[in-house]
CSV table of N, CA and C in Angstrom, one decimal:
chain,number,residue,atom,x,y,z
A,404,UNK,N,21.4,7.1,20.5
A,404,UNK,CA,22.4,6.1,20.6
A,404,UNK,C,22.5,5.4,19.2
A,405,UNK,N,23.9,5.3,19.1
A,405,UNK,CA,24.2,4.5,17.3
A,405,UNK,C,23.8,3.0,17.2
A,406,UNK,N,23.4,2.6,16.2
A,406,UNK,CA,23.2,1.3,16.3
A,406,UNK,C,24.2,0.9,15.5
A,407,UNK,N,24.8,-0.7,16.5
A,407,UNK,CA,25.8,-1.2,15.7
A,407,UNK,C,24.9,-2.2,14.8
A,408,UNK,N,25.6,-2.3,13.9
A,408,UNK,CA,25.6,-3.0,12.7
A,408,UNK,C,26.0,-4.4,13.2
A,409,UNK,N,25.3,-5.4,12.8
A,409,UNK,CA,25.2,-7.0,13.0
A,409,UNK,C,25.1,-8.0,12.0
A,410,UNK,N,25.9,-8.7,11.6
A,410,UNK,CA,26.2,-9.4,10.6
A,410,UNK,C,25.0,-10.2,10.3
A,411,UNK,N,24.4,-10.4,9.5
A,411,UNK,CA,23.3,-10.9,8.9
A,411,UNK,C,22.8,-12.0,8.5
A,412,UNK,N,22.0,-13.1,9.3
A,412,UNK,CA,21.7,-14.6,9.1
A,412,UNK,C,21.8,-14.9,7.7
A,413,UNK,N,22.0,-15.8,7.0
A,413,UNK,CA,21.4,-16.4,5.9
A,413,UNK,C,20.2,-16.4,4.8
A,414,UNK,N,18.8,-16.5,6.3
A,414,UNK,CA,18.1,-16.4,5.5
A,414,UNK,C,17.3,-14.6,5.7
A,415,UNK,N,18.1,-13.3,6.0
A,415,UNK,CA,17.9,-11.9,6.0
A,415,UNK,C,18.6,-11.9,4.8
A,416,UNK,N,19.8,-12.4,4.5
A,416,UNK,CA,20.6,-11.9,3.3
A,416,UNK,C,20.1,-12.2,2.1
A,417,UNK,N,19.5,-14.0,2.4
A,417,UNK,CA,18.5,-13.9,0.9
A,417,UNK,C,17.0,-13.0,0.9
A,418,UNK,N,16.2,-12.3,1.7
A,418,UNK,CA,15.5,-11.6,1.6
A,418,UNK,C,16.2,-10.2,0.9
A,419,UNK,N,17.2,-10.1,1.2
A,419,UNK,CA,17.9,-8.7,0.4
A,419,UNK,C,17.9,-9.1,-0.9
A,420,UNK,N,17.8,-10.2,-1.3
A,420,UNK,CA,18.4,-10.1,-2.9
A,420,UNK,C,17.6,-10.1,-3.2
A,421,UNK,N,16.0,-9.6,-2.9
A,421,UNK,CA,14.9,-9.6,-3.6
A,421,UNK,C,14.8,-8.4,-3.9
A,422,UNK,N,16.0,-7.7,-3.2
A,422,UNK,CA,15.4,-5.6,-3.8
A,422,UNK,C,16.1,-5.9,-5.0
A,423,UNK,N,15.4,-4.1,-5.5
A,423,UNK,CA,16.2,-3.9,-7.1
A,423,UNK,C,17.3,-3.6,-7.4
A,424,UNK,N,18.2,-3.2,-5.8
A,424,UNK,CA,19.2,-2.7,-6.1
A,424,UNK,C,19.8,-3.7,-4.7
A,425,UNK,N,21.3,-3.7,-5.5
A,425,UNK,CA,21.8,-4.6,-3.9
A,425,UNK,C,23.0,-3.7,-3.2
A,426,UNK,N,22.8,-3.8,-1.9
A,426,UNK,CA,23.4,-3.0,-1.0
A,426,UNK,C,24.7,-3.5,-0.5
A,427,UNK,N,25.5,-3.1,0.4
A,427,UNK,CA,26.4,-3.2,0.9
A,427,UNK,C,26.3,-4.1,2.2
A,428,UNK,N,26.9,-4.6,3.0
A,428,UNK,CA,27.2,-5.4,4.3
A,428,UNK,C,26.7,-4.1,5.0
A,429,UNK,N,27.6,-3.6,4.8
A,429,UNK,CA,28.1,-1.6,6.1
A,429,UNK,C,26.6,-1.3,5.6
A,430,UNK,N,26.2,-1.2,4.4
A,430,UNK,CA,24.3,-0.3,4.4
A,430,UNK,C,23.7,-1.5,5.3
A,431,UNK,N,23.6,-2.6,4.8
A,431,UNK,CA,22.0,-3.7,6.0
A,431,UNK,C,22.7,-3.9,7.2
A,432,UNK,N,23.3,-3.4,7.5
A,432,UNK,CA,23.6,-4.6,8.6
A,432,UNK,C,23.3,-3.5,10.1
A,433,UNK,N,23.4,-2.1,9.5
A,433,UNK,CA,22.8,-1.2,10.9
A,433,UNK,C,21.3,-1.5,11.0
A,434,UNK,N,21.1,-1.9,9.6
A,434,UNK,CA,19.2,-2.2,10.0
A,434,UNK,C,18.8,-3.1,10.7
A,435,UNK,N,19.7,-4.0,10.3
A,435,UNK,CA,19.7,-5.6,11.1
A,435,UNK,C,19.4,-5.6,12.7
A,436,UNK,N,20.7,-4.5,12.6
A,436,UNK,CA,20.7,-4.2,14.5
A,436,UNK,C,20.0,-3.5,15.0
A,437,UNK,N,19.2,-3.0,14.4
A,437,UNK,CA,18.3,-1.6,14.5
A,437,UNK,C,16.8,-3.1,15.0
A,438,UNK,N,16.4,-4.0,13.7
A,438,UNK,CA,15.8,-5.0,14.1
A,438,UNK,C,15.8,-5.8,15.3
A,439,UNK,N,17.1,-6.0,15.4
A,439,UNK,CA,17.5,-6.7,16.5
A,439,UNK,C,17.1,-6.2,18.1
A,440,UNK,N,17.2,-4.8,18.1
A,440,UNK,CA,17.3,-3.9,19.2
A,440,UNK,C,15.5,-3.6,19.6
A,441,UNK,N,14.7,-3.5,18.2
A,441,UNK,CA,13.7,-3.2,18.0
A,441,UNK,C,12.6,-4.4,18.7
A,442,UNK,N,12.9,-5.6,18.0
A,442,UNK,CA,12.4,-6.9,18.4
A,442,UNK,C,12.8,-7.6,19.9
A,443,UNK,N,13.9,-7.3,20.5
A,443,UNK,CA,14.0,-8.5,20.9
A,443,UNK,C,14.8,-9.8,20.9
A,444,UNK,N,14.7,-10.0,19.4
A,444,UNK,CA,15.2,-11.4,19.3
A,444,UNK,C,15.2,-11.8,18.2
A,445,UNK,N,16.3,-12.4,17.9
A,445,UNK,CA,16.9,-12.9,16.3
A,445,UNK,C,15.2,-13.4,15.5
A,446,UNK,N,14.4,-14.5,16.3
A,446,UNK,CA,13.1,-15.1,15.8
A,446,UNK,C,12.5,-14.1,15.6
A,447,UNK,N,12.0,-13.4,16.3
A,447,UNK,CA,10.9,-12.2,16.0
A,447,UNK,C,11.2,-11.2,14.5
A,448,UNK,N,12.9,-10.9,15.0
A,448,UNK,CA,13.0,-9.9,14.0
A,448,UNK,C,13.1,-10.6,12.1
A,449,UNK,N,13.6,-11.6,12.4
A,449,UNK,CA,13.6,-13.0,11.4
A,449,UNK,C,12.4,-12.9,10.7
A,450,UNK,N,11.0,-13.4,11.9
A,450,UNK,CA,9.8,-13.5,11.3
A,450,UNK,C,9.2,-12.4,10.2
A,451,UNK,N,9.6,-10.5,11.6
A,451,UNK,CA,9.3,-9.5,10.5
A,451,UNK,C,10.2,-9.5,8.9
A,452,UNK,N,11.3,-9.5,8.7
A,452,UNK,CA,12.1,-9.2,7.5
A,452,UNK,C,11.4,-10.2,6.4
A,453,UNK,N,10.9,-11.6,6.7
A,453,UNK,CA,10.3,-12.9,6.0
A,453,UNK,C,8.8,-11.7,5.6
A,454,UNK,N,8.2,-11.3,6.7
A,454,UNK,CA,6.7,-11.1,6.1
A,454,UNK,C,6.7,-9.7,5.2
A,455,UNK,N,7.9,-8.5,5.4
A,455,UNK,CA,8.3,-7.7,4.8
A,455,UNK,C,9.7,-7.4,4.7
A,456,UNK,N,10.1,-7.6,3.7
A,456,UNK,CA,11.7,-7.6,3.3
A,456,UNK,C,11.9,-6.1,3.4
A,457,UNK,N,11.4,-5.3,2.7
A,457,UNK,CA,11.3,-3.9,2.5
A,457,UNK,C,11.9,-3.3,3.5
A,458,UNK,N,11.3,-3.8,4.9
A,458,UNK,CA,11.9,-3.2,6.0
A,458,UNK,C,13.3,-2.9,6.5
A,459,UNK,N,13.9,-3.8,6.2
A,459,UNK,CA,15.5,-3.9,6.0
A,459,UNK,C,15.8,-2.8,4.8
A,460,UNK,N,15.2,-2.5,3.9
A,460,UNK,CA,15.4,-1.8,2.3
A,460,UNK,C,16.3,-0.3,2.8
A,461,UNK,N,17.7,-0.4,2.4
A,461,UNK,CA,18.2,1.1,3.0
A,461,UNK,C,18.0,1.8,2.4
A,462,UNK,N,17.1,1.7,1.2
A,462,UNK,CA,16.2,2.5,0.4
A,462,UNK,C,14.8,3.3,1.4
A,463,UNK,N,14.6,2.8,2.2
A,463,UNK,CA,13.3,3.1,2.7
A,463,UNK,C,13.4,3.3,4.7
A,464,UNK,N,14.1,2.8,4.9
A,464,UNK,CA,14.5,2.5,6.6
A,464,UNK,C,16.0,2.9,6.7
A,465,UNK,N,15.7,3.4,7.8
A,465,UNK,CA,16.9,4.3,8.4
A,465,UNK,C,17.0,3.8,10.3
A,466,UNK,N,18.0,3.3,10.6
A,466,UNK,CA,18.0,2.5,11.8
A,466,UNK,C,17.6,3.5,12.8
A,467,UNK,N,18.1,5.2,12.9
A,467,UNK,CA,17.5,6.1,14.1
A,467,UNK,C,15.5,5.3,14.2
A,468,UNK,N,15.3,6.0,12.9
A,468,UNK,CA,14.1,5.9,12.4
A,468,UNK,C,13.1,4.4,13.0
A,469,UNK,N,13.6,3.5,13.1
A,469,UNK,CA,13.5,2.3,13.7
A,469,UNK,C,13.5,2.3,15.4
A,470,UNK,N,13.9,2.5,15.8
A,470,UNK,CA,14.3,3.1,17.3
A,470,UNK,C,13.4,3.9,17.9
A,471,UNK,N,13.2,5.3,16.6
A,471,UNK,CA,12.1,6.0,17.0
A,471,UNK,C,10.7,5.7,17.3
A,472,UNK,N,10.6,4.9,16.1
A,472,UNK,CA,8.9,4.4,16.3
A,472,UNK,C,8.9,3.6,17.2
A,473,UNK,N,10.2,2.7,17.7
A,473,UNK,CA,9.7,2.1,18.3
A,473,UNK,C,9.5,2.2,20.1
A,474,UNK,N,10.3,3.3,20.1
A,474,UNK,CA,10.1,4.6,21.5
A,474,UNK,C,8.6,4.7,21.1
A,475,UNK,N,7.9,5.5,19.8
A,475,UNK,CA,7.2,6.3,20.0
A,475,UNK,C,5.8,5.0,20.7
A,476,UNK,N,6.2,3.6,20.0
A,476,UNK,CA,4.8,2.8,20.2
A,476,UNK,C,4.9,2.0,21.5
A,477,UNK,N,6.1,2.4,22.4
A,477,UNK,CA,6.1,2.1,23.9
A,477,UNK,C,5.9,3.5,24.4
A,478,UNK,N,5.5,4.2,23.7
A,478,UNK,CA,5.1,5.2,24.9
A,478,UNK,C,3.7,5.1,24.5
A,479,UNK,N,2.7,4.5,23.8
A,479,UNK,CA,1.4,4.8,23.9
A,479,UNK,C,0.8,3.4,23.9
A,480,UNK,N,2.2,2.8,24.4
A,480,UNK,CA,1.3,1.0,24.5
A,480,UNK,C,2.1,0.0,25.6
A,481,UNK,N,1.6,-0.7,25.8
A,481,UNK,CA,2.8,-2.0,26.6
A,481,UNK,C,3.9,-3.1,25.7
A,482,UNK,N,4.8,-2.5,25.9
A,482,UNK,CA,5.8,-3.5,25.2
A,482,UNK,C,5.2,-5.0,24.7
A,483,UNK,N,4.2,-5.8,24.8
A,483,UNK,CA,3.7,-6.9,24.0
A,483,UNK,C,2.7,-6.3,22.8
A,484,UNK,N,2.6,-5.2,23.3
A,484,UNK,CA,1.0,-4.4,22.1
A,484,UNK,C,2.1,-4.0,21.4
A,485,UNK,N,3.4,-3.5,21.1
A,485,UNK,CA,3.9,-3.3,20.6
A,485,UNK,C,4.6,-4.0,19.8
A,486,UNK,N,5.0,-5.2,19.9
A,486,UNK,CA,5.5,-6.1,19.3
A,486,UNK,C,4.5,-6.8,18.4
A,487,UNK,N,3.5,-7.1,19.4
A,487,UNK,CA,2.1,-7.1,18.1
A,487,UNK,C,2.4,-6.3,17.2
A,488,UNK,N,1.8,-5.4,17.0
A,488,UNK,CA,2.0,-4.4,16.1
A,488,UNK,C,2.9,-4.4,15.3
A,489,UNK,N,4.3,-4.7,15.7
A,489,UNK,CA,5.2,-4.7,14.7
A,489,UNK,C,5.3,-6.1,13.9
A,490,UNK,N,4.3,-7.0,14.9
A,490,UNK,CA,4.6,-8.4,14.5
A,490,UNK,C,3.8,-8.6,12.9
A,491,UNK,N,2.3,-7.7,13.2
A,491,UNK,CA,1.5,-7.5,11.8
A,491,UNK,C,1.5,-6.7,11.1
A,492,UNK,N,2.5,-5.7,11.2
A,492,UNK,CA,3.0,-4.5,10.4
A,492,UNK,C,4.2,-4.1,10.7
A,493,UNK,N,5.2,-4.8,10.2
A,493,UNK,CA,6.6,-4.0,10.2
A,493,UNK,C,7.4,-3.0,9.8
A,494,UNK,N,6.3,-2.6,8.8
A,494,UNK,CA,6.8,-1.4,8.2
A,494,UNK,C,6.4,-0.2,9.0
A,495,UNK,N,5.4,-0.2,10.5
A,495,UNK,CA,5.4,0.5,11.3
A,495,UNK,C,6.3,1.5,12.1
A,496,UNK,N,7.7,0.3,11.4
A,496,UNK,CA,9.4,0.6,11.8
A,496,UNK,C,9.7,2.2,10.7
A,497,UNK,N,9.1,2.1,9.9
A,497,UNK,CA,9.7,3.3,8.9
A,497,UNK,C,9.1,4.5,9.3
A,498,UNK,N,8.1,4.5,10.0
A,498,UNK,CA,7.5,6.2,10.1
A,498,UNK,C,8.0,6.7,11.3
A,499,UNK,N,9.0,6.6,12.0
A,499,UNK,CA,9.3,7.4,13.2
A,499,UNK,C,8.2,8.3,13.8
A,500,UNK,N,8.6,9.2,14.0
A,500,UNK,CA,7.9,10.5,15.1
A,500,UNK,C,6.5,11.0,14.4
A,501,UNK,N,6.2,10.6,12.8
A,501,UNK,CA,4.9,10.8,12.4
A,501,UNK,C,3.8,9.5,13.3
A,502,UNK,N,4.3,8.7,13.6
A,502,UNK,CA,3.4,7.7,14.3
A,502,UNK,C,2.6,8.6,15.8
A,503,UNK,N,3.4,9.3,16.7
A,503,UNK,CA,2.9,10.5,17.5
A,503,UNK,C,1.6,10.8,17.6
A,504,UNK,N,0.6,11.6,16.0
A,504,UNK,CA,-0.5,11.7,15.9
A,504,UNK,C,-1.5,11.1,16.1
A,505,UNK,N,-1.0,9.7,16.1
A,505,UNK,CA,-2.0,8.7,16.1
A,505,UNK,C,-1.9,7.9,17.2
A,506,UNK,N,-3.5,7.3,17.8
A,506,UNK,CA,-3.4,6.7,19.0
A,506,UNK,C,-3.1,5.7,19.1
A,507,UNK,N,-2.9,4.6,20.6
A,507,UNK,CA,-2.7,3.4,20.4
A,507,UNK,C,-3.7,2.1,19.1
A,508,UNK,N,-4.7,2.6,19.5
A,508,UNK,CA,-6.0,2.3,18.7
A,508,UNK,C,-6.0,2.5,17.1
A,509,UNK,N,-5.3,3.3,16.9
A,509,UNK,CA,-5.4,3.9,15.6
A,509,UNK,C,-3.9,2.6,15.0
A,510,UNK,N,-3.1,2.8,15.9
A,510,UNK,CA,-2.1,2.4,15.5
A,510,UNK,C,-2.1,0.8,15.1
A,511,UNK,N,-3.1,0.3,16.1
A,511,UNK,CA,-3.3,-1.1,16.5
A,511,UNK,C,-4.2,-1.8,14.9
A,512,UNK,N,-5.3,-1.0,14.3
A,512,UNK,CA,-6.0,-0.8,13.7
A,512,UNK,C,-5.5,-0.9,11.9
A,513,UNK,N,-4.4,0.0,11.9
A,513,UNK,CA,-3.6,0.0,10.7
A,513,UNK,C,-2.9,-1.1,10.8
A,514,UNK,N,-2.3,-1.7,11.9
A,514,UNK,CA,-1.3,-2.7,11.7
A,514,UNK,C,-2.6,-4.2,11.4
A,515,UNK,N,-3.3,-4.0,12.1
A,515,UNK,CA,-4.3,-5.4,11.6
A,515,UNK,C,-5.2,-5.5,10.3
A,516,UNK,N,-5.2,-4.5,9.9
A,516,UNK,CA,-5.9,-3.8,8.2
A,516,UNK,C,-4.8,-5.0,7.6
A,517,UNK,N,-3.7,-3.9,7.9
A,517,UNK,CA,-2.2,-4.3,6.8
A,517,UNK,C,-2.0,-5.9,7.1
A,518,UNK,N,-1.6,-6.2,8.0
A,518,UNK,CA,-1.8,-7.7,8.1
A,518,UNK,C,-2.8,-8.5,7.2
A,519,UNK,N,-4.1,-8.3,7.5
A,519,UNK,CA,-5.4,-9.1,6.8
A,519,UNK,C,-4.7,-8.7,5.6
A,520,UNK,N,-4.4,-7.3,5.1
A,520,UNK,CA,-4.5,-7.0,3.5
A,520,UNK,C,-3.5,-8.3,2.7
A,521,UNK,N,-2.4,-8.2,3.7
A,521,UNK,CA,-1.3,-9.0,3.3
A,521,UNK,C,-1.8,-10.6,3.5
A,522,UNK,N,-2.2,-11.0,3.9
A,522,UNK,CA,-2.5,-12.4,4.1
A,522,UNK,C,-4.0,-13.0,3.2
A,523,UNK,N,-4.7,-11.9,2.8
A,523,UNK,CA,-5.8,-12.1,1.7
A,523,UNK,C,-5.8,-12.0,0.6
A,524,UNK,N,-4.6,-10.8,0.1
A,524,UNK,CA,-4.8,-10.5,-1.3
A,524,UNK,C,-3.5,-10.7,-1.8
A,525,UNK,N,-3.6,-11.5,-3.3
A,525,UNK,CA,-1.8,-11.5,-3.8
A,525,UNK,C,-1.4,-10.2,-4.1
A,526,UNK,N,-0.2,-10.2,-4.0
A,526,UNK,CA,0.9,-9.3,-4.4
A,526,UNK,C,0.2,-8.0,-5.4
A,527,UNK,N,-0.4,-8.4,-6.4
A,527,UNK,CA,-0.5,-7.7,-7.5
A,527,UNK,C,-2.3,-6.9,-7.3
A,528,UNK,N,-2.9,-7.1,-6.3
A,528,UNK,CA,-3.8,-6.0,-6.0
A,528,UNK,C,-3.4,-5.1,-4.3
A,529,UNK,N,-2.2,-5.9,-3.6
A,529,UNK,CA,-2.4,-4.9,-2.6
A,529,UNK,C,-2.6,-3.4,-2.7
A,530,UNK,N,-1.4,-3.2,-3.6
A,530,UNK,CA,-1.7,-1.6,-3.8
A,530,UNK,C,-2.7,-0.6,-4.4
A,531,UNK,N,-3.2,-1.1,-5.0
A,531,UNK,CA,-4.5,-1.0,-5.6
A,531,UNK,C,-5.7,-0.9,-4.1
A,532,UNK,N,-5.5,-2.0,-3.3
A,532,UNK,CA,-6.8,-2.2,-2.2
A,532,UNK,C,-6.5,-0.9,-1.3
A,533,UNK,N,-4.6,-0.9,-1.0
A,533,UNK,CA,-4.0,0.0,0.0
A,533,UNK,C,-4.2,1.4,-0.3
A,534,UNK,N,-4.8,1.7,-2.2
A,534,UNK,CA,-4.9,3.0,-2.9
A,534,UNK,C,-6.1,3.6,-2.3
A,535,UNK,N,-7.2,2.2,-2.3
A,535,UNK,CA,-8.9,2.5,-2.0
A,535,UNK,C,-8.8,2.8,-0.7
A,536,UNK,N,-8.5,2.0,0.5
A,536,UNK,CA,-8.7,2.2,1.9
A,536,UNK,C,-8.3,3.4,1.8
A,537,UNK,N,-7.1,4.4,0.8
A,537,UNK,CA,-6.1,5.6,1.4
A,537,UNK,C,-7.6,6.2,1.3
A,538,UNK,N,-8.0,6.1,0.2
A,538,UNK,CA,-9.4,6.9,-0.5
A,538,UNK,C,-10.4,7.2,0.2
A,539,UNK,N,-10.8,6.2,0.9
A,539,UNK,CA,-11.6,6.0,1.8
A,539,UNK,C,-11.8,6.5,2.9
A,540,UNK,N,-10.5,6.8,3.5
A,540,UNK,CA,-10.0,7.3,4.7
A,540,UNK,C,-10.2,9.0,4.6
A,541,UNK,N,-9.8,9.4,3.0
A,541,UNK,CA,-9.5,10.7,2.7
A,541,UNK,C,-10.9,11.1,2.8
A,542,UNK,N,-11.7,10.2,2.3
A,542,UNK,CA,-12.7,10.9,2.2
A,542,UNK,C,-13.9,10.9,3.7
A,543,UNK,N,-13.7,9.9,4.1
A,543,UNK,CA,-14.1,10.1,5.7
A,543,UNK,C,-13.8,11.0,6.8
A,544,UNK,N,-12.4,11.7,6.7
A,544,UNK,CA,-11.8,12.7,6.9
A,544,UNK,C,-12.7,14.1,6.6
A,545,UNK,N,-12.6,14.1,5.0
A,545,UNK,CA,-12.8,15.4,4.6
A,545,UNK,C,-14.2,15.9,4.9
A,546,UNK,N,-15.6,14.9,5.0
A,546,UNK,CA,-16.4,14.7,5.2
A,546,UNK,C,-16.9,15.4,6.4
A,547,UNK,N,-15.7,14.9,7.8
A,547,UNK,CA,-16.0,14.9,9.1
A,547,UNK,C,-15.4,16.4,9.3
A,548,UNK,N,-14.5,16.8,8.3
A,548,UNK,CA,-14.3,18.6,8.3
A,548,UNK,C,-15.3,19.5,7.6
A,549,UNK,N,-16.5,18.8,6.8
A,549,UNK,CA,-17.2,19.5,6.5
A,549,UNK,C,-18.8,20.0,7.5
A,550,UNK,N,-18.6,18.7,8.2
A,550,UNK,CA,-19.4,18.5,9.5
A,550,UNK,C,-19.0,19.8,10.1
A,551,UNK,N,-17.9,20.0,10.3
A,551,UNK,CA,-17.5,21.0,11.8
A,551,UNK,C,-17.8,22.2,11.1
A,552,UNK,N,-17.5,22.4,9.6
A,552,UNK,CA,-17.7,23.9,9.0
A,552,UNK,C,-19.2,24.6,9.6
């Protein structure tokens, strides 16, 4: 189903002017609706765009894509576990059908990491902390495939 495009509060449009490139009405405004559809409710979807702007970014989010994940995180959860989730990780919205692999647990787990990461550390070490955990993970992984060899 297409998502219509929804004209965009005030304070979504000043979150846009924080990208590096500025977009069109016709580019944000499917994302908007894609939010809208996704959340619920102007507040909710408000609160996500405020804690990650990015998510709106037609650089990075694609409104199917939005839709999808958020099919994929009602099929392995209850519609309020899911809005959690999106509530502490919004950007949960950008991985569509790769979300699949992973269980509700898994899912629930990344989004509360990302939250803490985001509400403990400034701006200028997230990615750096989000490089170690990736590292971390890689290597607890590879570890647990060497187990099975």
């Amino acid at each position: 189903s297409k998502v219509r495009g929804v004209r965009l509060p005030a304070a979504v449009a000043a979150a846009t002017r924080t990208f590096r490139k500025s977009y069109s009405s016709k580019e944000l405004e499917p994302l908007w609706g894609a939010m809208l559809k996704c959340f619920g409710s102007e507040e909710r979807a408000l609160a996500a765009v405020q804690a990650n702007p990015q998510v709106i970014n037609p650089s990075y989010s694609f409104p199917n894509t939005m839709i999808e994940s958020k099919r994929v995180l009602r099929a392995a959860m209850s519609e309020a576990e899911a809005l959690e989730v999106m509530r502490l990780n919004p950007a949960v919205l950008q991985c569509g059908p790769s979300l699949e692999v992973l269980g509700a647990a898994e899912i629930k787990a990344v989004a509360t990491a990302r939250s803490l990461g985001t509400r403990l550390l400034p701006p200028s070490l997230r990615v750096p902390a989000l490089a170690l955990v990736l590292a971390a993970l890689g290597y607890v992984l590879s570890q647990s495939q060497n187990a099975d060899a």
